[in-house]
Amino acid sequence: KAGVTQTPRYLIKTRGQQVTLSCSPISGHRSVSWYQQTPGQGLQFLFEYFSETQRNKGNFPGRFSGRQFSNSRSEMNVSTLELGDSALYLCASSLGTANEQFFGPGTRLTVL
Amino acid sequence: QQPVQSPQAVILREGEDAVINCSSSKALYSVHWYRQKHGEAPVFLMILLKGGEQKGHDKISASFNEKKQQSSLYLTASQLSYSGTYFCGTPGGATNKLIFGTGTLLAVQP
C-alpha cells in the first residue's frame, strides 16, 4: 500500500505571497489532518478533514485554510505569508477516528 | 494544554533501558506515542486506552495512569534504531486531532 504523499517537498516563498500544499492520503483513509512543526512550538495541530468536512481546527489565524476533495486528497493554503510561517507542514491520514495516524514526509516551507 | 514530557533529552548506550514520561493537566482518555527520526516523518508506536487496552508496537511497552494523568513509555535493551524524538499525543475531542507533547530526544550510542 502506498503511503501518504505530500507535494511539493520543499518550497521557498517571500513574505506576502500565498502557498498551496497538497496531501494524498493512504487509499481508503477518509481522515486527513495537518500539523505545523517548528523548533520552538513543536508539533501543532492545524485542522482535520473527514469526508470533505472540516471536523476540527487548531488555534491558527484565518490565513491558514484547507479543503478536502471527494477522493480524500487534501490541500492547505496559507495566504499573506509571514516569516513565522516557515516550518515543516505534515499531513497525516487515518482510517477512522482515534486510530493510528500515518504521516507524510512533509513540506518544508521557507518564507524569506 | 500541551502535555509535558520528561526528560527533554536522554543519551543511552546500546542495551540500556529508558523511560519517557508524558503528563497532562487534563483528564486523559487515551495516549498516542510516536517516534520521529531526524529529517523524517513521525511514525506511530502505540495507543494506550482507558481501561488498559494497548494497540501497537511489540517491542516497546507503555503504561497509562488515568488518575495521575500520565503515561510512560518503556524502552528496554535499546538499539541504535531507537534513536529519535519521541512524542506523546492526547486526543483533542472526538476527532483525530492530537495535542502533541513537548518531545523527548533519545540518542542511543554504540
mmCIF file with all atom_site columns, C-alpha atoms in Angstrom:
data_model
loop_
_atom_site.group_PDB
_atom_site.id
_atom_site.type_symbol
_atom_site.label_atom_id
_atom_site.label_alt_id
_atom_site.label_comp_id
_atom_site.label_asym_id
_atom_site.label_entity_id
_atom_site.label_seq_id
_atom_site.pdbx_PDB_ins_code
_atom_site.Cartn_x
_atom_site.Cartn_y
_atom_site.Cartn_z
_atom_site.occupancy
_atom_site.B_iso_or_equiv
_atom_site.pdbx_formal_charge
_atom_site.auth_seq_id
_atom_site.auth_comp_id
_atom_site.auth_asym_id
_atom_site.auth_atom_id
_atom_site.pdbx_PDB_model_num
ATOM 1   C CA . LYS A 1 1   ? 0.000   0.000  0.000  1.00 0.00 ? 1   LYS A CA 1
ATOM 2   C CA . ALA A 1 2   ? 1.370   3.394  -0.943 1.00 0.00 ? 2   ALA A CA 1
ATOM 3   C CA . GLY A 1 3   ? 1.985   5.760  1.944  1.00 0.00 ? 3   GLY A CA 1
ATOM 4   C CA . VAL A 1 4   ? 0.925   9.339  2.430  1.00 0.00 ? 4   VAL A CA 1
ATOM 5   C CA . THR A 1 5   ? 2.414   11.644 -0.166 1.00 0.00 ? 5   THR A CA 1
ATOM 6   C CA . GLN A 1 6   ? 2.901   15.380 0.053  1.00 0.00 ? 6   GLN A CA 1
ATOM 7   C CA . THR A 1 7   ? 3.840   17.838 -2.632 1.00 0.00 ? 7   THR A CA 1
ATOM 8   C CA . PRO A 1 8   ? 5.922   19.809 -3.004 1.00 0.00 ? 8   PRO A CA 1
ATOM 9   C CA . ARG A 1 9   ? 8.602   18.639 -0.610 1.00 0.00 ? 9   ARG A CA 1
ATOM 10  C CA . TYR A 1 10  ? 10.347  21.998 -0.446 1.00 0.00 ? 10  TYR A CA 1
ATOM 11  C CA . LEU A 1 11  ? 9.102   25.486 -1.083 1.00 0.00 ? 11  LEU A CA 1
ATOM 12  C CA . ILE A 1 12  ? 10.660  28.919 -0.823 1.00 0.00 ? 12  ILE A CA 1
ATOM 13  C CA . LYS A 1 13  ? 8.373   31.935 -0.811 1.00 0.00 ? 13  LYS A CA 1
ATOM 14  C CA . THR A 1 14  ? 8.624   35.595 0.114  1.00 0.00 ? 14  THR A CA 1
ATOM 15  C CA . ARG A 1 15  ? 6.554   37.490 2.634  1.00 0.00 ? 15  ARG A CA 1
ATOM 16  C CA . GLY A 1 16  ? 3.108   38.411 1.418  1.00 0.00 ? 16  GLY A CA 1
ATOM 17  C CA . GLN A 1 17  ? 2.830   35.571 -1.082 1.00 0.00 ? 17  GLN A CA 1
ATOM 18  C CA . GLN A 1 18  ? 0.453   32.675 -0.734 1.00 0.00 ? 18  GLN A CA 1
ATOM 19  C CA . VAL A 1 19  ? 1.121   28.964 -0.953 1.00 0.00 ? 19  VAL A CA 1
ATOM 20  C CA . THR A 1 20  ? -0.850  25.760 -1.512 1.00 0.00 ? 20  THR A CA 1
ATOM 21  C CA . LEU A 1 21  ? 0.328   22.419 -0.189 1.00 0.00 ? 21  LEU A CA 1
ATOM 22  C CA . SER A 1 22  ? -1.108  19.091 -1.230 1.00 0.00 ? 22  SER A CA 1
ATOM 23  C CA . CYS A 1 23  ? -1.573  15.799 0.588  1.00 0.00 ? 23  CYS A CA 1
ATOM 24  C CA . SER A 1 24  ? -2.702  12.447 -0.782 1.00 0.00 ? 24  SER A CA 1
ATOM 25  C CA . PRO A 1 25  ? -3.736  10.044 1.987  1.00 0.00 ? 25  PRO A CA 1
ATOM 26  C CA . ILE A 1 26  ? -3.425  6.283  2.029  1.00 0.00 ? 26  ILE A CA 1
ATOM 27  C CA . SER A 1 27  ? -6.057  4.682  -0.167 1.00 0.00 ? 27  SER A CA 1
ATOM 28  C CA . GLY A 1 28  ? -9.263  4.168  1.802  1.00 0.00 ? 28  GLY A CA 1
ATOM 29  C CA . HIS A 1 29  ? -8.439  6.702  4.505  1.00 0.00 ? 29  HIS A CA 1
ATOM 30  C CA . ARG A 1 30  ? -11.059 9.406  4.802  1.00 0.00 ? 30  ARG A CA 1
ATOM 31  C CA . SER A 1 31  ? -9.421  11.492 7.508  1.00 0.00 ? 31  SER A CA 1
ATOM 32  C CA . VAL A 1 32  ? -6.606  13.933 6.782  1.00 0.00 ? 32  VAL A CA 1
ATOM 33  C CA . SER A 1 33  ? -5.052  16.073 9.495  1.00 0.00 ? 33  SER A CA 1
ATOM 34  C CA . TRP A 1 34  ? -2.494  18.848 9.073  1.00 0.00 ? 34  TRP A CA 1
ATOM 35  C CA . TYR A 1 35  ? 0.216   19.796 11.534 1.00 0.00 ? 35  TYR A CA 1
ATOM 36  C CA . GLN A 1 36  ? 2.827   22.529 11.647 1.00 0.00 ? 36  GLN A CA 1
ATOM 37  C CA . GLN A 1 37  ? 6.207   21.620 13.135 1.00 0.00 ? 37  GLN A CA 1
ATOM 38  C CA . THR A 1 38  ? 8.720   24.240 14.254 1.00 0.00 ? 38  THR A CA 1
ATOM 39  C CA . PRO A 1 39  ? 11.700  24.011 16.629 1.00 0.00 ? 39  PRO A CA 1
ATOM 40  C CA . GLY A 1 40  ? 10.102  26.492 19.003 1.00 0.00 ? 40  GLY A CA 1
ATOM 41  C CA . GLN A 1 41  ? 6.478   25.356 19.080 1.00 0.00 ? 41  GLN A CA 1
ATOM 42  C CA . GLY A 1 42  ? 6.829   21.672 18.282 1.00 0.00 ? 42  GLY A CA 1
ATOM 43  C CA . LEU A 1 43  ? 4.032   19.805 16.531 1.00 0.00 ? 43  LEU A CA 1
ATOM 44  C CA . GLN A 1 44  ? 0.845   21.856 16.402 1.00 0.00 ? 44  GLN A CA 1
ATOM 45  C CA . PHE A 1 45  ? -2.493  20.781 15.004 1.00 0.00 ? 45  PHE A CA 1
ATOM 46  C CA . LEU A 1 46  ? -3.864  22.905 12.174 1.00 0.00 ? 46  LEU A CA 1
ATOM 47  C CA . PHE A 1 47  ? -7.086  21.172 11.088 1.00 0.00 ? 47  PHE A CA 1
ATOM 48  C CA . GLU A 1 48  ? -8.675  17.854 10.250 1.00 0.00 ? 48  GLU A CA 1
ATOM 49  C CA . TYR A 1 49  ? -10.896 16.925 7.347  1.00 0.00 ? 49  TYR A CA 1
ATOM 50  C CA . PHE A 1 50  ? -13.106 13.874 7.236  1.00 0.00 ? 50  PHE A CA 1
ATOM 51  C CA . SER A 1 51  ? -15.198 13.066 4.183  1.00 0.00 ? 51  SER A CA 1
ATOM 52  C CA . GLU A 1 52  ? -14.749 16.602 2.823  1.00 0.00 ? 52  GLU A CA 1
ATOM 53  C CA . THR A 1 53  ? -15.855 18.278 6.072  1.00 0.00 ? 53  THR A CA 1
ATOM 54  C CA . GLN A 1 54  ? -13.617 20.152 8.450  1.00 0.00 ? 54  GLN A CA 1
ATOM 55  C CA . ARG A 1 55  ? -14.076 18.404 11.796 1.00 0.00 ? 55  ARG A CA 1
ATOM 56  C CA . ASN A 1 56  ? -11.666 20.323 13.927 1.00 0.00 ? 56  ASN A CA 1
ATOM 57  C CA . LYS A 1 57  ? -9.481  23.397 13.729 1.00 0.00 ? 57  LYS A CA 1
ATOM 58  C CA . GLY A 1 58  ? -6.431  24.416 15.698 1.00 0.00 ? 58  GLY A CA 1
ATOM 59  C CA . ASN A 1 59  ? -5.539  27.808 17.026 1.00 0.00 ? 59  ASN A CA 1
ATOM 60  C CA . PHE A 1 60  ? -4.164  29.365 13.873 1.00 0.00 ? 60  PHE A CA 1
ATOM 61  C CA . PRO A 1 61  ? -5.159  32.606 12.129 1.00 0.00 ? 61  PRO A CA 1
ATOM 62  C CA . GLY A 1 62  ? -7.632  32.641 9.278  1.00 0.00 ? 62  GLY A CA 1
ATOM 63  C CA . ARG A 1 63  ? -4.744  32.909 6.800  1.00 0.00 ? 63  ARG A CA 1
ATOM 64  C CA . PHE A 1 64  ? -4.494  29.142 7.170  1.00 0.00 ? 64  PHE A CA 1
ATOM 65  C CA . SER A 1 65  ? -7.222  27.267 5.381  1.00 0.00 ? 65  SER A CA 1
ATOM 66  C CA . GLY A 1 66  ? -7.775  23.881 3.886  1.00 0.00 ? 66  GLY A CA 1
ATOM 67  C CA . ARG A 1 67  ? -10.119 21.672 1.995  1.00 0.00 ? 67  ARG A CA 1
ATOM 68  C CA . GLN A 1 68  ? -10.635 18.048 1.120  1.00 0.00 ? 68  GLN A CA 1
ATOM 69  C CA . PHE A 1 69  ? -11.796 16.629 -2.153 1.00 0.00 ? 69  PHE A CA 1
ATOM 70  C CA . SER A 1 70  ? -14.114 13.704 -2.829 1.00 0.00 ? 70  SER A CA 1
ATOM 71  C CA . ASN A 1 71  ? -11.103 11.414 -3.397 1.00 0.00 ? 71  ASN A CA 1
ATOM 72  C CA . SER A 1 72  ? -9.867  12.359 0.128  1.00 0.00 ? 72  SER A CA 1
ATOM 73  C CA . ARG A 1 73  ? -6.912  14.333 -1.192 1.00 0.00 ? 73  ARG A CA 1
ATOM 74  C CA . SER A 1 74  ? -6.449  17.498 0.803  1.00 0.00 ? 74  SER A CA 1
ATOM 75  C CA . GLU A 1 75  ? -4.886  20.881 0.279  1.00 0.00 ? 75  GLU A CA 1
ATOM 76  C CA . MET A 1 76  ? -3.939  23.569 2.702  1.00 0.00 ? 76  MET A CA 1
ATOM 77  C CA . ASN A 1 77  ? -3.450  27.171 1.794  1.00 0.00 ? 77  ASN A CA 1
ATOM 78  C CA . VAL A 1 78  ? -1.584  29.899 3.590  1.00 0.00 ? 78  VAL A CA 1
ATOM 79  C CA . SER A 1 79  ? -2.186  33.441 2.404  1.00 0.00 ? 79  SER A CA 1
ATOM 80  C CA . THR A 1 80  ? -0.148  36.557 3.082  1.00 0.00 ? 80  THR A CA 1
ATOM 81  C CA . LEU A 1 81  ? 2.863   34.590 4.236  1.00 0.00 ? 81  LEU A CA 1
ATOM 82  C CA . GLU A 1 82  ? 4.845   35.785 7.243  1.00 0.00 ? 82  GLU A CA 1
ATOM 83  C CA . LEU A 1 83  ? 8.391   34.891 8.270  1.00 0.00 ? 83  LEU A CA 1
ATOM 84  C CA . GLY A 1 84  ? 6.968   32.924 11.200 1.00 0.00 ? 84  GLY A CA 1
ATOM 85  C CA . ASP A 1 85  ? 5.158   30.579 8.817  1.00 0.00 ? 85  ASP A CA 1
ATOM 86  C CA . SER A 1 86  ? 8.468   28.934 7.971  1.00 0.00 ? 86  SER A CA 1
ATOM 87  C CA . ALA A 1 87  ? 8.012   25.383 9.155  1.00 0.00 ? 87  ALA A CA 1
ATOM 88  C CA . LEU A 1 88  ? 7.623   21.755 8.233  1.00 0.00 ? 88  LEU A CA 1
ATOM 89  C CA . TYR A 1 89  ? 3.998   21.078 7.340  1.00 0.00 ? 89  TYR A CA 1
ATOM 90  C CA . LEU A 1 90  ? 2.943   17.499 7.896  1.00 0.00 ? 90  LEU A CA 1
ATOM 91  C CA . CYS A 1 91  ? -0.228  15.801 6.910  1.00 0.00 ? 91  CYS A CA 1
ATOM 92  C CA . ALA A 1 92  ? -1.454  12.567 8.433  1.00 0.00 ? 92  ALA A CA 1
ATOM 93  C CA . SER A 1 93  ? -4.139  10.193 7.275  1.00 0.00 ? 93  SER A CA 1
ATOM 94  C CA . SER A 1 94  ? -6.226  7.826  9.314  1.00 0.00 ? 94  SER A CA 1
ATOM 95  C CA . LEU A 1 95  ? -8.773  5.151  8.592  1.00 0.00 ? 95  LEU A CA 1
ATOM 96  C CA . GLY A 1 96  ? -11.279 6.319  11.158 1.00 0.00 ? 96  GLY A CA 1
ATOM 97  C CA . THR A 1 97  ? -11.282 8.161  14.425 1.00 0.00 ? 97  THR A CA 1
ATOM 98  C CA . ALA A 1 98  ? -8.930  7.546  17.353 1.00 0.00 ? 98  ALA A CA 1
ATOM 99  C CA . ASN A 1 99  ? -6.808  5.206  15.237 1.00 0.00 ? 99  ASN A CA 1
ATOM 100 C CA . GLU A 1 100 ? -3.147  5.455  14.381 1.00 0.00 ? 100 GLU A CA 1
ATOM 101 C CA . GLN A 1 101 ? -2.208  8.257  12.056 1.00 0.00 ? 101 GLN A CA 1
ATOM 102 C CA . PHE A 1 102 ? 0.162   7.820  9.154  1.00 0.00 ? 102 PHE A CA 1
ATOM 103 C CA . PHE A 1 103 ? 2.289   10.855 8.432  1.00 0.00 ? 103 PHE A CA 1
ATOM 104 C CA . GLY A 1 104 ? 3.574   12.021 5.099  1.00 0.00 ? 104 GLY A CA 1
ATOM 105 C CA . PRO A 1 105 ? 7.170   13.211 4.605  1.00 0.00 ? 105 PRO A CA 1
ATOM 106 C CA . GLY A 1 106 ? 6.129   16.841 4.960  1.00 0.00 ? 106 GLY A CA 1
ATOM 107 C CA . THR A 1 107 ? 6.586   20.044 3.012  1.00 0.00 ? 107 THR A CA 1
ATOM 108 C CA . ARG A 1 108 ? 9.408   22.264 4.188  1.00 0.00 ? 108 ARG A CA 1
ATOM 109 C CA . LEU A 1 109 ? 8.264   25.867 3.701  1.00 0.00 ? 109 LEU A CA 1
ATOM 110 C CA . THR A 1 110 ? 10.773  28.692 3.959  1.00 0.00 ? 110 THR A CA 1
ATOM 111 C CA . VAL A 1 111 ? 9.497   32.257 3.934  1.00 0.00 ? 111 VAL A CA 1
ATOM 112 C CA . LEU A 1 112 ? 12.075  34.931 3.114  1.00 0.00 ? 112 LEU A CA 1
ATOM 113 C CA . GLN B 2 1   ? -2.896  22.302 27.138 1.00 0.00 ? 1   GLN B CA 1
ATOM 114 C CA . GLN B 2 2   ? 0.233   20.707 25.713 1.00 0.00 ? 2   GLN B CA 1
ATOM 115 C CA . PRO B 2 3   ? 1.356   17.574 27.561 1.00 0.00 ? 3   PRO B CA 1
ATOM 116 C CA . VAL B 2 4   ? 4.749   17.875 29.208 1.00 0.00 ? 4   VAL B CA 1
ATOM 117 C CA . GLN B 2 5   ? 7.325   15.196 28.552 1.00 0.00 ? 5   GLN B CA 1
ATOM 118 C CA . SER B 2 6   ? 10.333  14.285 30.645 1.00 0.00 ? 6   SER B CA 1
ATOM 119 C CA . PRO B 2 7   ? 13.190  14.021 30.284 1.00 0.00 ? 7   PRO B CA 1
ATOM 120 C CA . GLN B 2 8   ? 13.752  16.528 27.479 1.00 0.00 ? 8   GLN B CA 1
ATOM 121 C CA . ALA B 2 9   ? 16.716  14.521 26.248 1.00 0.00 ? 9   ALA B CA 1
ATOM 122 C CA . VAL B 2 10  ? 18.491  11.314 27.150 1.00 0.00 ? 10  VAL B CA 1
ATOM 123 C CA . ILE B 2 11  ? 21.643  9.618  25.906 1.00 0.00 ? 11  ILE B CA 1
ATOM 124 C CA . LEU B 2 12  ? 21.969  5.857  26.233 1.00 0.00 ? 12  LEU B CA 1
ATOM 125 C CA . ARG B 2 13  ? 24.408  3.137  25.335 1.00 0.00 ? 13  ARG B CA 1
ATOM 126 C CA . GLU B 2 14  ? 23.082  0.213  23.336 1.00 0.00 ? 14  GLU B CA 1
ATOM 127 C CA . GLY B 2 15  ? 21.392  -2.288 25.609 1.00 0.00 ? 15  GLY B CA 1
ATOM 128 C CA . GLU B 2 16  ? 20.429  0.229  28.278 1.00 0.00 ? 16  GLU B CA 1
ATOM 129 C CA . ASP B 2 17  ? 16.863  0.998  29.281 1.00 0.00 ? 17  ASP B CA 1
ATOM 130 C CA . ALA B 2 18  ? 14.977  4.285  29.246 1.00 0.00 ? 18  ALA B CA 1
ATOM 131 C CA . VAL B 2 19  ? 11.651  5.622  30.451 1.00 0.00 ? 19  VAL B CA 1
ATOM 132 C CA . ILE B 2 20  ? 9.913   8.584  28.868 1.00 0.00 ? 20  ILE B CA 1
ATOM 133 C CA . ASN B 2 21  ? 7.078   10.248 30.735 1.00 0.00 ? 21  ASN B CA 1
ATOM 134 C CA . CYS B 2 22  ? 4.128   12.247 29.461 1.00 0.00 ? 22  CYS B CA 1
ATOM 135 C CA . SER B 2 23  ? 1.994   14.303 31.848 1.00 0.00 ? 23  SER B CA 1
ATOM 136 C CA . SER B 2 24  ? -1.201  16.131 31.083 1.00 0.00 ? 24  SER B CA 1
ATOM 137 C CA . SER B 2 25  ? -3.074  18.767 33.049 1.00 0.00 ? 25  SER B CA 1
ATOM 138 C CA . LYS B 2 26  ? -6.325  17.471 31.556 1.00 0.00 ? 26  LYS B CA 1
ATOM 139 C CA . ALA B 2 27  ? -8.066  14.154 32.044 1.00 0.00 ? 27  ALA B CA 1
ATOM 140 C CA . LEU B 2 28  ? -6.671  11.526 29.710 1.00 0.00 ? 28  LEU B CA 1
ATOM 141 C CA . TYR B 2 29  ? -8.810  9.009  27.876 1.00 0.00 ? 29  TYR B CA 1
ATOM 142 C CA . SER B 2 30  ? -6.072  7.749  25.618 1.00 0.00 ? 30  SER B CA 1
ATOM 143 C CA . VAL B 2 31  ? -2.449  8.468  24.803 1.00 0.00 ? 31  VAL B CA 1
ATOM 144 C CA . HIS B 2 32  ? -0.702  8.058  21.478 1.00 0.00 ? 32  HIS B CA 1
ATOM 145 C CA . TRP B 2 33  ? 3.047   7.624  21.103 1.00 0.00 ? 33  TRP B CA 1
ATOM 146 C CA . TYR B 2 34  ? 5.086   8.477  18.001 1.00 0.00 ? 34  TYR B CA 1
ATOM 147 C CA . ARG B 2 35  ? 8.790   8.454  17.151 1.00 0.00 ? 35  ARG B CA 1
ATOM 148 C CA . GLN B 2 36  ? 10.365  10.853 14.682 1.00 0.00 ? 36  GLN B CA 1
ATOM 149 C CA . LYS B 2 37  ? 13.839  10.288 13.330 1.00 0.00 ? 37  LYS B CA 1
ATOM 150 C CA . HIS B 2 38  ? 15.815  13.283 12.162 1.00 0.00 ? 38  HIS B CA 1
ATOM 151 C CA . GLY B 2 39  ? 14.553  14.514 8.813  1.00 0.00 ? 39  GLY B CA 1
ATOM 152 C CA . GLU B 2 40  ? 11.717  12.000 8.703  1.00 0.00 ? 40  GLU B CA 1
ATOM 153 C CA . ALA B 2 41  ? 8.011   11.939 9.456  1.00 0.00 ? 41  ALA B CA 1
ATOM 154 C CA . PRO B 2 42  ? 6.657   10.824 12.824 1.00 0.00 ? 42  PRO B CA 1
ATOM 155 C CA . VAL B 2 43  ? 5.903   7.109  12.955 1.00 0.00 ? 43  VAL B CA 1
ATOM 156 C CA . PHE B 2 44  ? 3.166   5.564  15.077 1.00 0.00 ? 44  PHE B CA 1
ATOM 157 C CA . LEU B 2 45  ? 4.299   3.401  18.006 1.00 0.00 ? 45  LEU B CA 1
ATOM 158 C CA . MET B 2 46  ? 1.207   2.723  20.070 1.00 0.00 ? 46  MET B CA 1
ATOM 159 C CA . ILE B 2 47  ? -2.087  3.855  21.509 1.00 0.00 ? 47  ILE B CA 1
ATOM 160 C CA . LEU B 2 48  ? -2.987  3.352  25.153 1.00 0.00 ? 48  LEU B CA 1
ATOM 161 C CA . LEU B 2 49  ? -6.652  3.378  26.009 1.00 0.00 ? 49  LEU B CA 1
ATOM 162 C CA . LYS B 2 50  ? -8.513  3.966  29.226 1.00 0.00 ? 50  LYS B CA 1
ATOM 163 C CA . GLY B 2 51  ? -9.040  0.582  30.829 1.00 0.00 ? 51  GLY B CA 1
ATOM 164 C CA . GLY B 2 52  ? -5.646  -0.736 29.887 1.00 0.00 ? 52  GLY B CA 1
ATOM 165 C CA . GLU B 2 53  ? -6.070  -1.743 26.291 1.00 0.00 ? 53  GLU B CA 1
ATOM 166 C CA . GLN B 2 54  ? -2.936  -1.186 24.265 1.00 0.00 ? 54  GLN B CA 1
ATOM 167 C CA . LYS B 2 55  ? -2.575  -1.183 20.496 1.00 0.00 ? 55  LYS B CA 1
ATOM 168 C CA . GLY B 2 56  ? 0.740   -1.081 18.759 1.00 0.00 ? 56  GLY B CA 1
ATOM 169 C CA . HIS B 2 57  ? 4.372   -1.970 18.998 1.00 0.00 ? 57  HIS B CA 1
ATOM 170 C CA . ASP B 2 58  ? 5.601   -5.422 20.023 1.00 0.00 ? 58  ASP B CA 1
ATOM 171 C CA . LYS B 2 59  ? 8.983   -4.429 21.453 1.00 0.00 ? 59  LYS B CA 1
ATOM 172 C CA . ILE B 2 60  ? 8.103   -1.215 23.231 1.00 0.00 ? 60  ILE B CA 1
ATOM 173 C CA . SER B 2 61  ? 5.783   -1.133 26.207 1.00 0.00 ? 61  SER B CA 1
ATOM 174 C CA . ALA B 2 62  ? 3.949   1.651  27.936 1.00 0.00 ? 62  ALA B CA 1
ATOM 175 C CA . SER B 2 63  ? 1.726   2.365  30.869 1.00 0.00 ? 63  SER B CA 1
ATOM 176 C CA . PHE B 2 64  ? -1.224  4.663  31.313 1.00 0.00 ? 64  PHE B CA 1
ATOM 177 C CA . ASN B 2 65  ? -2.193  6.031  34.711 1.00 0.00 ? 65  ASN B CA 1
ATOM 178 C CA . GLU B 2 66  ? -5.552  7.744  34.379 1.00 0.00 ? 66  GLU B CA 1
ATOM 179 C CA . LYS B 2 67  ? -5.562  9.049  37.959 1.00 0.00 ? 67  LYS B CA 1
ATOM 180 C CA . LYS B 2 68  ? -2.182  10.704 37.600 1.00 0.00 ? 68  LYS B CA 1
ATOM 181 C CA . GLN B 2 69  ? -2.997  11.782 34.036 1.00 0.00 ? 69  GLN B CA 1
ATOM 182 C CA . GLN B 2 70  ? 0.304   10.337 32.981 1.00 0.00 ? 70  GLN B CA 1
ATOM 183 C CA . SER B 2 71  ? 1.722   7.842  30.540 1.00 0.00 ? 71  SER B CA 1
ATOM 184 C CA . SER B 2 72  ? 5.185   6.314  30.448 1.00 0.00 ? 72  SER B CA 1
ATOM 185 C CA . LEU B 2 73  ? 6.986   4.684  27.541 1.00 0.00 ? 73  LEU B CA 1
ATOM 186 C CA . TYR B 2 74  ? 9.474   1.928  28.385 1.00 0.00 ? 74  TYR B CA 1
ATOM 187 C CA . LEU B 2 75  ? 12.359  1.238  26.023 1.00 0.00 ? 75  LEU B CA 1
ATOM 188 C CA . THR B 2 76  ? 14.269  -1.838 27.107 1.00 0.00 ? 76  THR B CA 1
ATOM 189 C CA . ALA B 2 77  ? 17.554  -3.113 25.739 1.00 0.00 ? 77  ALA B CA 1
ATOM 190 C CA . SER B 2 78  ? 17.755  -0.100 23.466 1.00 0.00 ? 78  SER B CA 1
ATOM 191 C CA . GLN B 2 79  ? 19.087  -0.421 19.947 1.00 0.00 ? 79  GLN B CA 1
ATOM 192 C CA . LEU B 2 80  ? 20.673  2.191  17.696 1.00 0.00 ? 80  LEU B CA 1
ATOM 193 C CA . SER B 2 81  ? 17.425  2.246  15.719 1.00 0.00 ? 81  SER B CA 1
ATOM 194 C CA . TYR B 2 82  ? 15.578  3.595  18.771 1.00 0.00 ? 82  TYR B CA 1
ATOM 195 C CA . SER B 2 83  ? 17.258  6.986  18.361 1.00 0.00 ? 83  SER B CA 1
ATOM 196 C CA . GLY B 2 84  ? 14.904  9.821  17.562 1.00 0.00 ? 84  GLY B CA 1
ATOM 197 C CA . THR B 2 85  ? 12.458  12.211 19.157 1.00 0.00 ? 85  THR B CA 1
ATOM 198 C CA . TYR B 2 86  ? 9.513   10.652 20.960 1.00 0.00 ? 86  TYR B CA 1
ATOM 199 C CA . PHE B 2 87  ? 6.199   12.445 21.169 1.00 0.00 ? 87  PHE B CA 1
ATOM 200 C CA . CYS B 2 88  ? 3.136   11.630 23.146 1.00 0.00 ? 88  CYS B CA 1
ATOM 201 C CA . GLY B 2 89  ? -0.177  12.876 21.844 1.00 0.00 ? 89  GLY B CA 1
ATOM 202 C CA . THR B 2 90  ? -3.520  13.303 23.526 1.00 0.00 ? 90  THR B CA 1
ATOM 203 C CA . PRO B 2 91  ? -6.806  13.497 21.629 1.00 0.00 ? 91  PRO B CA 1
ATOM 204 C CA . GLY B 2 92  ? -8.431  16.884 21.390 1.00 0.00 ? 92  GLY B CA 1
ATOM 205 C CA . GLY B 2 93  ? -12.035 15.822 21.140 1.00 0.00 ? 93  GLY B CA 1
ATOM 206 C CA . ALA B 2 94  ? -13.857 13.106 19.257 1.00 0.00 ? 94  ALA B CA 1
ATOM 207 C CA . THR B 2 95  ? -11.803 13.634 16.122 1.00 0.00 ? 95  THR B CA 1
ATOM 208 C CA . ASN B 2 96  ? -8.282  12.778 15.029 1.00 0.00 ? 96  ASN B CA 1
ATOM 209 C CA . LYS B 2 97  ? -6.837  15.988 16.458 1.00 0.00 ? 97  LYS B CA 1
ATOM 210 C CA . LEU B 2 98  ? -3.787  15.185 18.559 1.00 0.00 ? 98  LEU B CA 1
ATOM 211 C CA . ILE B 2 99  ? -2.195  17.596 21.000 1.00 0.00 ? 99  ILE B CA 1
ATOM 212 C CA . PHE B 2 100 ? 1.427   16.577 20.961 1.00 0.00 ? 100 PHE B CA 1
ATOM 213 C CA . GLY B 2 101 ? 3.764   16.786 23.910 1.00 0.00 ? 101 GLY B CA 1
ATOM 214 C CA . THR B 2 102 ? 6.997   18.714 24.124 1.00 0.00 ? 102 THR B CA 1
ATOM 215 C CA . GLY B 2 103 ? 9.061   15.795 22.827 1.00 0.00 ? 103 GLY B CA 1
ATOM 216 C CA . THR B 2 104 ? 11.948  13.733 24.220 1.00 0.00 ? 104 THR B CA 1
ATOM 217 C CA . LEU B 2 105 ? 15.155  13.399 22.222 1.00 0.00 ? 105 LEU B CA 1
ATOM 218 C CA . LEU B 2 106 ? 16.667  9.948  22.640 1.00 0.00 ? 106 LEU B CA 1
ATOM 219 C CA . ALA B 2 107 ? 20.169  9.190  21.379 1.00 0.00 ? 107 ALA B CA 1
ATOM 220 C CA . VAL B 2 108 ? 21.473  5.641  21.521 1.00 0.00 ? 108 VAL B CA 1
ATOM 221 C CA . GLN B 2 109 ? 25.210  5.301  21.145 1.00 0.00 ? 109 GLN B CA 1
ATOM 222 C CA . PRO B 2 110 ? 27.210  2.163  20.310 1.00 0.00 ? 110 PRO B CA 1
#
